[in-house]
């Protein structure tokens, strides 16, 4: 039975780690390196997003870079993101620091994504337990930062898979632990991947209204 058909997942109590984040980076990079992905039209919309698949992958790389950077300063900003200069490549495109050279093609874009993911993994792995990183959904610790990186990876992989015509199902175990860490009020009696898609406004659950607005809770847990 595929992972997404299981109503529950293994333990959701273990804090997410750098190894979990590295697994997510590997899974998504492998998905985007499939021959069908590399040959696809990356100018198509990424699922229901208004961004193209190329813009969405750049945004994902930028998220991972930003989450890594927020863990870096000895005296991090308490109420704002680090003051990197953001720019857009077109009206309505994501505002980012990280961009890939279009001439490098999809493989180059995946390399940029992998590199930003590796930076985030390294920062999560080496951050002090007392380290804190600002986020608008709740200033977080290293484990929360790993969870944020994972939710970005898993759900934007869904967006990209829809746009590029790929099959994608996130592992139930990772989905369940991300839900427990970032969406503690989400139902626990439904398939974890389906629930994570619902929690992020990308899917339906029986008996529950589809979410049109959503946010996670990344504040540290006891």
Short mmCIF file of C-alpha atoms in Angstrom, two decimals, residues 42-136:
data_model
loop_
_atom_site.label_atom_id
_atom_site.label_comp_id
_atom_site.label_asym_id
_atom_site.label_seq_id
_atom_site.Cartn_x
_atom_site.Cartn_y
_atom_site.Cartn_z
CA UNK A 42 9.58 25.00 -16.89
CA UNK A 43 7.72 28.12 -18.03
CA UNK A 44 4.41 26.41 -17.26
CA UNK A 45 2.52 27.34 -14.05
CA UNK A 46 3.47 25.29 -10.99
CA UNK A 47 0.16 23.67 -10.11
CA UNK A 48 -2.30 26.23 -8.77
CA UNK A 49 0.41 28.84 -8.17
CA UNK A 50 0.70 31.95 -10.32
CA UNK A 51 4.45 31.38 -10.60
CA UNK A 52 6.14 29.32 -13.29
CA UNK A 53 7.88 26.08 -12.40
CA UNK A 54 11.23 27.84 -12.80
CA UNK A 55 10.19 30.67 -10.47
CA UNK A 56 8.81 28.20 -7.94
CA UNK A 57 12.05 26.20 -7.83
CA UNK A 58 14.03 29.43 -7.42
CA UNK A 59 11.67 30.46 -4.62
CA UNK A 60 12.21 27.10 -2.92
CA UNK A 61 15.99 27.52 -3.16
CA UNK A 62 15.63 31.04 -1.78
CA UNK A 63 13.54 29.79 1.16
CA UNK A 64 16.19 27.24 2.09
CA UNK A 65 18.94 29.84 1.80
CA UNK A 66 16.96 32.31 3.92
CA UNK A 67 16.19 29.75 6.63
CA UNK A 68 19.90 28.86 6.78
CA UNK A 69 20.91 32.51 6.97
CA UNK A 70 18.45 33.31 9.75
CA UNK A 71 20.22 30.79 11.99
CA UNK A 72 23.63 32.42 11.36
CA UNK A 73 24.01 35.71 13.27
CA UNK A 74 25.26 35.65 16.85
CA UNK A 75 22.72 38.39 17.56
CA UNK A 76 19.83 37.64 15.20
CA UNK A 77 17.13 40.20 14.50
CA UNK A 78 14.19 39.55 16.81
CA UNK A 79 11.42 41.10 14.73
CA UNK A 80 12.50 40.98 11.10
CA UNK A 81 14.24 38.96 8.43
CA UNK A 82 17.90 39.60 7.72
CA UNK A 83 18.23 42.69 5.50
CA UNK A 84 19.17 41.00 2.24
CA UNK A 85 18.24 42.98 -0.86
CA UNK A 86 15.31 41.27 -2.58
CA UNK A 87 14.37 41.69 -6.22
CA UNK A 88 11.83 40.38 -8.71
CA UNK A 89 12.58 39.31 -12.26
CA UNK A 90 9.05 40.16 -13.45
CA UNK A 91 5.83 41.66 -12.05
CA UNK A 92 4.15 39.08 -9.81
CA UNK A 93 7.23 36.86 -9.57
CA UNK A 94 8.61 35.97 -6.12
CA UNK A 95 10.93 38.47 -4.45
CA UNK A 96 14.19 36.62 -3.86
CA UNK A 97 17.90 36.79 -3.20
CA UNK A 98 18.72 33.53 -5.01
CA UNK A 99 18.37 33.13 -8.78
CA UNK A 100 19.67 30.50 -11.20
CA UNK A 101 21.30 31.33 -14.52
CA UNK A 102 18.68 30.42 -17.15
CA UNK A 103 21.44 29.39 -19.54
CA UNK A 104 22.36 26.57 -17.13
CA UNK A 105 18.95 25.00 -17.77
CA UNK A 106 16.93 22.87 -15.38
CA UNK A 107 19.97 20.88 -14.24
CA UNK A 108 21.67 24.09 -13.19
CA UNK A 109 18.54 25.18 -11.36
CA UNK A 110 18.45 21.89 -9.45
CA UNK A 111 22.11 22.37 -8.51
CA UNK A 112 21.25 25.79 -7.05
CA UNK A 113 18.38 24.22 -5.10
CA UNK A 114 20.65 21.45 -3.81
CA UNK A 115 23.32 23.92 -2.75
CA UNK A 116 20.86 26.07 -0.80
CA UNK A 117 19.43 22.93 0.78
CA UNK A 118 22.92 21.84 1.83
CA UNK A 119 23.50 25.24 3.46
CA UNK A 120 20.29 24.85 5.44
CA UNK A 121 21.19 21.30 6.47
CA UNK A 122 24.61 22.47 7.67
CA UNK A 123 23.16 25.33 9.71
CA UNK A 124 20.55 23.11 11.35
CA UNK A 125 23.22 20.54 12.16
CA UNK A 126 25.60 23.03 13.77
CA UNK A 127 23.20 25.52 15.40
CA UNK A 128 23.26 25.89 19.15
CA UNK A 129 20.14 24.66 20.98
CA UNK A 130 19.70 28.27 22.06
CA UNK A 131 19.83 29.60 18.49
CA UNK A 132 16.69 31.38 17.32
CA UNK A 133 15.62 32.45 13.83
CA UNK A 134 12.91 35.00 13.10
CA UNK A 135 9.94 34.01 10.97
CA UNK A 136 6.61 35.73 10.54
#
